[in-house]
Tab-separated table of C-alpha atoms in Angstrom:
chain	number	residue	atom	x	y	z
A	1358	MET	CA	0.023	0.003	0.000
A	1359	LYS	CA	1.296	3.416	-0.984
A	1360	LEU	CA	0.116	6.864	-0.027
A	1361	PHE	CA	0.900	10.008	-1.977
A	1362	MET	CA	0.247	13.251	-0.049
A	1363	ASP	CA	0.147	16.975	-0.569
A	1364	GLU	CA	-1.231	20.078	1.043
A	1365	SER	CA	-2.914	23.171	-0.318
A	1366	GLY	CA	-1.236	25.743	1.895
A	1367	ASN	CA	-0.293	28.954	0.136
A	1368	GLY	CA	-0.775	31.534	2.876
A	1369	ASN	CA	-4.121	32.678	1.473
A	1370	ALA	CA	-6.499	32.701	4.410
A	1371	SER	CA	-9.522	33.151	2.129
A	1372	GLN	CA	-9.056	29.619	0.736
A	1373	PRO	CA	-9.637	26.375	2.618
A	1374	LEU	CA	-6.542	24.613	3.883
A	1375	ILE	CA	-6.474	20.951	2.882
A	1376	VAL	CA	-4.133	18.084	3.541
A	1377	GLY	CA	-4.861	15.091	1.365
A	1378	ALA	CA	-3.691	11.598	0.565
A	1379	VAL	CA	-4.353	9.301	-2.313
A	1380	GLU	CA	-4.057	5.584	-1.746
A	1381	LEU	CA	-2.907	3.310	-4.552
A	1382	GLY	CA	-3.036	-0.414	-4.318
A	1383	ASP	CA	-0.953	-3.221	-5.787
A	1384	ASP	CA	-0.956	-1.529	-9.205
A	1385	ALA	CA	0.734	1.633	-7.897
A	1386	GLU	CA	3.792	1.099	-10.045
A	1387	ASP	CA	1.640	0.582	-13.148
A	1388	ILE	CA	-0.264	3.808	-12.429
A	1389	GLU	CA	2.981	5.711	-11.997
A	1390	GLU	CA	4.244	4.332	-15.272
A	1391	ARG	CA	1.003	5.402	-17.036
A	1392	ILE	CA	1.351	8.929	-15.689
A	1393	GLN	CA	5.018	9.119	-16.642
A	1394	ASP	CA	4.165	7.894	-20.142
A	1395	LEU	CA	1.460	10.573	-20.468
A	1396	TYR	CA	3.951	13.191	-19.340
A	1397	LYS	CA	6.442	12.102	-21.997
A	1398	ARG	CA	3.791	12.263	-24.711
A	1399	LEU	CA	2.531	15.695	-23.675
A	1400	VAL	CA	5.986	17.228	-23.156
A	1401	ALA	CA	6.811	16.378	-26.736
A	1402	ARG	CA	4.002	18.611	-28.118
A	1403	ARG	CA	5.829	21.250	-30.058
A	1404	SER	CA	2.683	23.429	-30.465
A	1405	LEU	CA	2.946	24.414	-26.825
A	1406	THR	CA	6.658	25.272	-26.762
A	1407	GLY	CA	7.227	28.787	-25.324
A	1408	PHE	CA	3.866	28.868	-23.512
A	1409	GLY	CA	4.696	29.782	-19.910
A	1410	SER	CA	2.562	27.242	-18.095
A	1411	PHE	CA	3.690	24.512	-20.524
A	1412	GLU	CA	7.331	25.298	-19.757
A	1413	ASP	CA	6.461	24.971	-16.034
A	1414	PHE	CA	4.859	21.607	-16.769
A	1415	ARG	CA	7.936	20.510	-18.725
A	1416	LYS	CA	10.120	21.374	-15.718
A	1417	ASP	CA	7.949	20.310	-12.760
A	1418	GLY	CA	5.306	17.897	-14.048
A	1419	PHE	CA	1.526	18.025	-13.571
A	1420	HIS	CA	0.122	20.735	-11.330
A	1421	SER	CA	-3.581	21.642	-11.270
A	1422	SER	CA	-3.143	25.351	-10.718
A	1423	ASN	CA	-0.671	25.791	-13.614
A	1424	ASP	CA	-1.502	23.196	-16.253
A	1425	PRO	CA	-3.049	24.501	-19.473
A	1426	THR	CA	-6.131	22.796	-20.858
A	1427	GLU	CA	-4.052	20.776	-23.287
A	1428	ILE	CA	-2.381	19.164	-20.234
A	1429	SER	CA	-5.167	19.058	-17.614
A	1430	VAL	CA	-7.783	17.429	-19.883
A	1431	PRO	CA	-5.768	14.309	-20.763
A	1432	PHE	CA	-4.573	13.989	-17.145
A	1433	ARG	CA	-8.169	14.111	-15.904
A	1434	GLU	CA	-9.046	11.456	-18.471
A	1435	LEU	CA	-6.309	9.244	-17.032
A	1436	MET	CA	-7.703	9.821	-13.523
A	1437	ARG	CA	-11.120	8.692	-14.668
A	1438	THR	CA	-9.697	5.290	-15.671
A	1439	THR	CA	-7.596	4.922	-12.534
A	1440	PHE	CA	-8.762	3.317	-9.288
A	1441	PHE	CA	-7.668	5.270	-6.225
A	1442	ARG	CA	-8.967	6.323	-2.829
A	1443	ALA	CA	-8.636	9.912	-1.637
A	1444	TYR	CA	-8.651	11.040	1.984
A	1445	MET	CA	-8.742	14.696	3.028
A	1446	VAL	CA	-8.966	16.863	6.088
A	1447	VAL	CA	-9.868	20.505	5.650
A	1448	THR	CA	-10.270	23.681	7.734
A	1449	ASP	CA	-11.448	27.175	6.996
A	1450	ARG	CA	-9.102	28.197	9.891
A	1451	THR	CA	-11.893	29.526	12.118
A	1452	SER	CA	-11.294	26.672	14.575
A	1453	PHE	CA	-7.624	27.574	14.845
A	1454	PRO	CA	-7.489	31.381	14.872
A	1455	ARG	CA	-4.103	31.610	16.675
A	1456	ASN	CA	-2.200	28.962	14.774
A	1457	ALA	CA	0.240	29.689	11.987
A	1458	GLU	CA	-0.433	27.918	8.695
A	1459	SER	CA	2.675	25.701	9.136
A	1460	GLU	CA	1.444	24.575	12.531
A	1461	LEU	CA	-1.949	23.749	11.138
A	1462	ILE	CA	-0.428	21.797	8.235
A	1463	GLU	CA	1.655	19.687	10.636
A	1464	PHE	CA	-1.328	19.014	12.846
A	1465	MET	CA	-3.457	17.999	9.885
A	1466	TYR	CA	-0.751	15.667	8.508
A	1467	VAL	CA	-0.520	13.958	11.904
A	1468	LYS	CA	-4.302	13.693	12.211
A	1469	LEU	CA	-4.798	12.176	8.713
A	1470	LEU	CA	-1.773	9.902	8.768
A	1471	SER	CA	-2.525	8.514	12.245
A	1472	ASP	CA	-6.074	7.667	11.223
A	1473	LEU	CA	-4.805	6.022	8.028
A	1474	LEU	CA	-2.179	4.096	9.969
A	1475	ILE	CA	-4.947	2.639	12.172
A	1476	ARG	CA	-7.064	1.934	9.087
A	1477	HIS	CA	-4.208	-0.005	7.495
A	1478	ARG	CA	-2.840	-1.589	10.683
A	1479	HIS	CA	-2.784	-5.013	9.093
A	1480	GLU	CA	-0.664	-3.951	6.142
A	1481	PRO	CA	2.931	-5.289	6.140
A	1482	GLU	CA	4.274	-1.789	5.349
A	1483	PHE	CA	3.022	1.785	5.366
A	1484	LEU	CA	4.731	3.845	2.664
A	1485	CYS	CA	3.972	7.536	2.366
A	1486	TYR	CA	5.407	9.964	-0.197
A	1487	ILE	CA	4.953	13.663	0.351
A	1488	GLU	CA	5.590	16.220	-2.336
A	1489	GLN	CA	8.806	18.117	-1.773
A	1490	SER	CA	8.533	21.659	-0.495
A	1491	GLU	CA	10.501	24.022	1.676
A	1492	GLU	CA	7.665	24.139	4.194
A	1493	MET	CA	7.649	20.394	4.634
A	1494	ALA	CA	11.400	19.984	5.091
A	1495	SER	CA	11.295	20.658	8.820
A	1496	ILE	CA	7.899	19.008	9.412
A	1497	ILE	CA	8.701	15.643	7.851
A	1498	ARG	CA	11.406	14.802	10.337
A	1499	ARG	CA	8.859	14.921	13.175
A	1500	LEU	CA	6.042	13.135	11.412
A	1501	PRO	CA	6.896	9.407	11.941
A	1502	ASP	CA	7.088	9.646	15.714
A	1503	ALA	CA	4.140	12.037	16.051
A	1504	VAL	CA	1.935	9.897	13.778
A	1505	ALA	CA	2.815	6.677	15.594
A	1506	ARG	CA	2.273	8.322	18.987
A	1507	ARG	CA	-1.139	9.662	18.088
A	1508	ALA	CA	-2.208	6.372	16.436
A	1509	ARG	CA	-1.213	4.352	19.525
A	1510	LYS	CA	-3.038	6.746	21.816
A	1511	LYS	CA	-6.211	6.320	19.756
A	1512	ALA	CA	-5.929	2.575	18.969
A	1513	GLY	CA	-4.470	1.496	22.288
A	1514	ARG	CA	-0.880	0.809	23.313
A	1515	ASP	CA	-1.177	-2.909	22.564
A	1516	ALA	CA	-2.408	-2.354	19.025
A	1517	SER	CA	-0.150	-3.722	16.312
A	1518	LEU	CA	0.699	-0.948	13.908
A	1519	PRO	CA	3.162	-0.821	11.028
A	1520	ARG	CA	5.971	1.730	11.325
A	1521	PRO	CA	5.196	4.705	9.100
A	1522	ASN	CA	7.820	5.088	6.380
A	1523	ILE	CA	7.493	8.711	5.258
A	1524	SER	CA	9.614	10.268	2.525
A	1525	MET	CA	9.661	13.615	0.746
A	1526	VAL	CA	9.900	13.326	-3.033
A	1527	ALA	CA	10.025	15.516	-6.102
A	1528	LYS	CA	6.858	15.425	-8.186
A	1529	ARG	CA	8.938	14.612	-11.268
A	1530	ASP	CA	10.146	11.414	-9.540
A	1531	TYR	CA	6.685	10.367	-8.257
A	1532	MET	CA	4.061	11.908	-10.503
A	1533	SER	CA	1.284	10.040	-8.742
A	1534	THR	CA	1.290	12.940	-6.244
A	1535	ALA	CA	-0.429	14.915	-8.989
A	1536	ILE	CA	-3.604	12.896	-8.470
A	1537	ILE	CA	-4.246	14.240	-4.957
A	1538	ASP	CA	-3.185	17.694	-6.157
A	1539	TYR	CA	-5.997	17.678	-8.752
A	1540	VAL	CA	-8.516	16.181	-6.303
A	1541	MET	CA	-7.787	18.817	-3.661
A	1542	ALA	CA	-8.105	21.565	-6.243
A	1543	ASP	CA	-11.576	20.360	-7.189
A	1544	VAL	CA	-12.605	20.091	-3.552
A	1545	SER	CA	-11.287	23.544	-2.745
A	1546	ARG	CA	-13.237	25.174	-5.626
A	1547	TRP	CA	-16.402	23.367	-4.525
A	1548	LEU	CA	-15.993	24.394	-0.859
A	1549	GLN	CA	-15.376	28.042	-1.895
A	1550	LYS	CA	-18.716	27.888	-3.750
A	1551	ASP	CA	-20.398	26.967	-0.430
A	1552	ARG	CA	-20.743	23.332	-1.513
A	1553	THR	CA	-23.026	24.309	-4.374
A	1554	LYS	CA	-25.417	21.694	-5.805
A	1555	ASN	CA	-26.066	23.672	-8.974
A	1556	PRO	CA	-25.135	21.481	-11.999
A	1557	LYS	CA	-24.590	24.679	-14.032
A	1558	ASP	CA	-21.616	25.381	-11.836
A	1559	TYR	CA	-18.310	23.786	-12.937
A	1560	ALA	CA	-17.157	23.510	-9.307
A	1561	TYR	CA	-20.090	21.228	-8.561
A	1562	ARG	CA	-19.657	19.088	-11.658
A	1563	ALA	CA	-15.916	18.711	-11.021
A	1564	PHE	CA	-16.576	17.630	-7.463
A	1565	ARG	CA	-19.191	15.100	-8.516
A	1566	GLU	CA	-16.687	13.696	-10.978
A	1567	ILE	CA	-14.114	12.861	-8.298
A	1568	GLU	CA	-16.450	12.125	-5.371
A	1569	PRO	CA	-16.747	8.377	-6.070
A	1570	SER	CA	-13.032	8.153	-5.343
A	1571	VAL	CA	-13.294	10.165	-2.095
A	1572	SER	CA	-13.125	7.772	0.847
A	1573	MET	CA	-13.204	10.568	3.390
A	1574	LEU	CA	-13.570	14.357	3.335
A	1575	TYR	CA	-13.561	15.680	6.859
A	1576	SER	CA	-13.863	19.322	7.963
A	1577	PHE	CA	-12.724	20.467	11.424
A	1578	GLU	CA	-15.604	22.929	11.384
A	1579	LEU	CA	-18.379	20.925	9.645
A	1580	GLY	CA	-17.500	17.322	10.492
A	1581	ARG	CA	-17.663	14.675	7.815
A	1582	ILE	CA	-18.703	16.189	4.501
A	1583	SER	CA	-18.516	13.098	2.331
A	1584	SER	CA	-17.278	9.506	2.515
A	1585	ARG	CA	-17.409	6.294	0.622
A	1586	LYS	CA	-19.976	4.997	3.100
A	1587	ASP	CA	-21.982	8.228	3.141
A	1588	PRO	CA	-21.531	9.980	-0.217
A	1589	LEU	CA	-23.431	13.127	-1.101
A	1590	HIS	CA	-24.590	11.683	-4.427
């Protein structure tokens, strides 16, 4: 079992803060290969040469906030034919008025990872890859112990839990991280539209598209918004 994680922190308090994970099963390597192959095909498109966001894509790989339509559409098509489970925790920051964004991100990583560690306690290994960033460099060193400590407190000291193996990786090396990046972007747009149910609104349609793959979307202010057992649609 492999988890690929990312966070939406950008210092903008008007946007929801999300920490998310996508779980890939035994075919994780095949999925990564499909994404890498798509990247190679798209990066060879000469018609986009010189276009700023395409040059960013060429350098950094898939990223929902930067990818032009010629990149995002085929990637979304790949996502539609890929089985994955997404888990997210989100806050609008009102529950944590005195916390810096970096503190919130660390707390949310520990919360989500400890819950997933308990969920997958029978797995032989717990591999987690987090997209590389300056903000995560100091946090990631503390995560394994903090996650294990919180999980044992919740599950009981005698519970058998795998040791979390958490690594920070560049998106170019593990492009599967782009899946959770795209999922979080769709969730963020939908939340900013007050969880609209208007099918004329793209934010609603995009959320409905990815919701079947959402195993858990939990808000610190609203509680559980959606889950595989209790979907909105």
